[in-house]
Coordinates of N, CA and C in Angstrom, one line a residue:
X22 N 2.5 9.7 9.6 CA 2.1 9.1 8.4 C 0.6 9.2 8.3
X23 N -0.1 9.3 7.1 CA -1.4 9.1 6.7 C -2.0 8.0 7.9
X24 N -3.0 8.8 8.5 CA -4.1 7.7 9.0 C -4.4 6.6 8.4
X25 N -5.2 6.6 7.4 CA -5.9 6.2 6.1 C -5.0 5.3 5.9
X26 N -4.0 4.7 6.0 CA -3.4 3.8 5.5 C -3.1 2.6 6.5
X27 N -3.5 1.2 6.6 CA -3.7 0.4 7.7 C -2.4 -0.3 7.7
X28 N -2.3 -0.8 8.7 CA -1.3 -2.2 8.8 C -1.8 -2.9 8.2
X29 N -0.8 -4.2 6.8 CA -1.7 -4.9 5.7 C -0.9 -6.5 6.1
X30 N 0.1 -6.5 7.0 CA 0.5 -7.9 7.9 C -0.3 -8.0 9.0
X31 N -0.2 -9.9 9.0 CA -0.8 -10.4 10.0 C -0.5 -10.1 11.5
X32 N -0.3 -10.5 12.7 CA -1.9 -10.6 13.0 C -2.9 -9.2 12.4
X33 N -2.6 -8.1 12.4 CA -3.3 -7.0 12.6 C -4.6 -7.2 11.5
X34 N -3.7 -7.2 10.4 CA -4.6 -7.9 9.4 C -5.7 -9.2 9.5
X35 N -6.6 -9.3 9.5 CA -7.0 -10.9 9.4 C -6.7 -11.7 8.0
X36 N -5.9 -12.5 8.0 CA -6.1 -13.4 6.5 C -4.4 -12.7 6.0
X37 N -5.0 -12.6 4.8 CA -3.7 -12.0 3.8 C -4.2 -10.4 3.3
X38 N -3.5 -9.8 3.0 CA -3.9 -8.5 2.5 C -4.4 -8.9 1.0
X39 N -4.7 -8.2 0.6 CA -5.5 -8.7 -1.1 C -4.9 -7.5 -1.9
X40 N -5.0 -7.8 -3.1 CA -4.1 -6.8 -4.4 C -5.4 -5.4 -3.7
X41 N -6.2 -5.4 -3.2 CA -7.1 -3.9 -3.2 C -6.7 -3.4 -2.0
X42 N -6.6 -4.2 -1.2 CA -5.9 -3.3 0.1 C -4.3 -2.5 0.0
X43 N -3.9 -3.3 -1.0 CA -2.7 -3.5 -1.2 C -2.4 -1.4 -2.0
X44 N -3.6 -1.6 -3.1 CA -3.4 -0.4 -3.9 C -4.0 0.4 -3.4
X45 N -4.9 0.6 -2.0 CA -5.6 1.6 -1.7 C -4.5 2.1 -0.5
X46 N -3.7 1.0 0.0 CA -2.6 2.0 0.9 C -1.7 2.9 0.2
X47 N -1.4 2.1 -1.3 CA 0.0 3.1 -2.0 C -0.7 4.2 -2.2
X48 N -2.6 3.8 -2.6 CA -2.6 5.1 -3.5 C -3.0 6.5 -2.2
X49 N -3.1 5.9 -0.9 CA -3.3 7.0 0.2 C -1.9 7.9 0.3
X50 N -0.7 6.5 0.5 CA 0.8 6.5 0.7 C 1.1 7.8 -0.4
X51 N 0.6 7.8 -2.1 CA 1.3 9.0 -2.8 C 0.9 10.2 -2.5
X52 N -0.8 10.0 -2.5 CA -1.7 11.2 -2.1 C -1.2 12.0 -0.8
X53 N -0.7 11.6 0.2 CA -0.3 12.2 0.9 C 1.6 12.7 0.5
X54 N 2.2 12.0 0.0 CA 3.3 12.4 -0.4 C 3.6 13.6 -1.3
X55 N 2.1 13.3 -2.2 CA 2.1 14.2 -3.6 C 1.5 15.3 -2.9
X56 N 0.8 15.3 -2.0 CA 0.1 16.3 -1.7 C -1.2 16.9 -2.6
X57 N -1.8 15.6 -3.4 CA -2.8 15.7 -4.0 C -3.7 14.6 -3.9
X58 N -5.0 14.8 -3.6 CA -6.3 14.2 -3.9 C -5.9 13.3 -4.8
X59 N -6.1 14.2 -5.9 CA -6.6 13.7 -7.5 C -5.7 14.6 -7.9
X60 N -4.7 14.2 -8.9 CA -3.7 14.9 -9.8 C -4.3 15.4 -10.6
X61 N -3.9 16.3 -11.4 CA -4.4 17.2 -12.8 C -3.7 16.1 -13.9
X62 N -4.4 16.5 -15.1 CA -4.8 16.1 -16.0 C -3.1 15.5 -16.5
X63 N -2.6 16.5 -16.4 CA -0.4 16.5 -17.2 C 0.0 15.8 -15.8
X64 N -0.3 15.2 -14.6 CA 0.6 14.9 -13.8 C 0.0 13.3 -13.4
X65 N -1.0 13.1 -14.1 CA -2.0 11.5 -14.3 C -0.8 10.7 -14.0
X66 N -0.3 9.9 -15.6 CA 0.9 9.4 -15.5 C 1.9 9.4 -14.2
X67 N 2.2 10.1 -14.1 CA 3.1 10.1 -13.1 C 2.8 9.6 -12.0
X68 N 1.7 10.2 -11.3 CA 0.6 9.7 -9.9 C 0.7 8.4 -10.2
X69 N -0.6 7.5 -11.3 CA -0.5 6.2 -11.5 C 0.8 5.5 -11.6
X70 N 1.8 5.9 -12.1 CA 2.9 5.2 -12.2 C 3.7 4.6 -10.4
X71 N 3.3 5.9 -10.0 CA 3.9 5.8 -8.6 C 2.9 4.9 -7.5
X72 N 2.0 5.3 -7.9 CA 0.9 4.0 -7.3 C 1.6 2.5 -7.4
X73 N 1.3 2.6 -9.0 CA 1.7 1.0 -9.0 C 3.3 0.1 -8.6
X74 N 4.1 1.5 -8.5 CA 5.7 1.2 -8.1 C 5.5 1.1 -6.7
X75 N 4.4 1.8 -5.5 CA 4.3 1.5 -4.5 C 3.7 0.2 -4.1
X76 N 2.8 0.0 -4.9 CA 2.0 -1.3 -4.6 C 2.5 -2.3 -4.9
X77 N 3.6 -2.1 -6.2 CA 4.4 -3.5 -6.2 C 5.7 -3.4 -4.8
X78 N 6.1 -2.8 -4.3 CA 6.7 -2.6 -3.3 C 6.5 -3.2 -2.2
X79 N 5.1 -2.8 -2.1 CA 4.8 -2.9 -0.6 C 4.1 -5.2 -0.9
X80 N 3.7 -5.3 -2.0 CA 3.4 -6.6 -2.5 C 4.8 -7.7 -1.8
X81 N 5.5 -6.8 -2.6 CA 7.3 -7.6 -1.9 C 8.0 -7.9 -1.1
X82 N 7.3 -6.7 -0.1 CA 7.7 -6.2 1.2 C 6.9 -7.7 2.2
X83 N 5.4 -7.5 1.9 CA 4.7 -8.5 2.7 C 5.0 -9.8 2.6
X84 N 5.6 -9.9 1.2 CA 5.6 -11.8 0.2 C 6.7 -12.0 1.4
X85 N 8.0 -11.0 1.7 CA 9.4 -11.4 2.0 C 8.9 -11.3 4.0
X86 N 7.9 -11.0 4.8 CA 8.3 -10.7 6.0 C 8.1 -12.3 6.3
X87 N 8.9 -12.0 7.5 CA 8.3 -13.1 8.4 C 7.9 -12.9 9.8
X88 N 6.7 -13.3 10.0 CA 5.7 -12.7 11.3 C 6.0 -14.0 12.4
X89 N 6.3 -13.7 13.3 CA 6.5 -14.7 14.5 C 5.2 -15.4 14.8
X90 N 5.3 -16.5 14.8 CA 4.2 -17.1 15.7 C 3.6 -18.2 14.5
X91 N 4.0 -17.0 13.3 CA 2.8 -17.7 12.2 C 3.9 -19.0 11.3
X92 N 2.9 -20.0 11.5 CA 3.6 -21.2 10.8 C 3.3 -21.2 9.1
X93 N 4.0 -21.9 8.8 CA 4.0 -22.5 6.9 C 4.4 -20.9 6.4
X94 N 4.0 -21.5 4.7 CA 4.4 -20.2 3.8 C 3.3 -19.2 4.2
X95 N 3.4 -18.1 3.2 CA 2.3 -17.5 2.7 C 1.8 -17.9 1.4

């Protein structure tokens, strides 16, 4: 997997992950999937789309874990 892209749960994390950590993993997560940097002009849409389907994903992913040790909600 992409270096570039960190563990965004606790402990590894300090705190909570924040909506920016959150979009800068997806957007490493496509870039490396897509096999592009920066998409061209006709393939924009699509790239950003998939960003934001990852980021809401991975948003979901975090809301629903549960990390041992750690008390109360998130």
């Amino acid at each position: 997997m992409c270096r570039s892209i960190k563990t965004l749960r606790p402990p590894v994390l300090p705190g909570e992950a924040t909506d920016d950590d959150i979009r800068a993993a997806a957007l490493q997560y496509v870039r490396k999937v897509s096999g592009f940097r920066a998409p061209a002009a006709h393939n924009r849409a699509a790239f950003d789309a998939a960003v934001d389907a990852v980021a809401r994903a991975t948003a979901e992913l975090l809301g629903a874990l549960e990390v041992r040790g750690r008390t109360g909600p998130k």
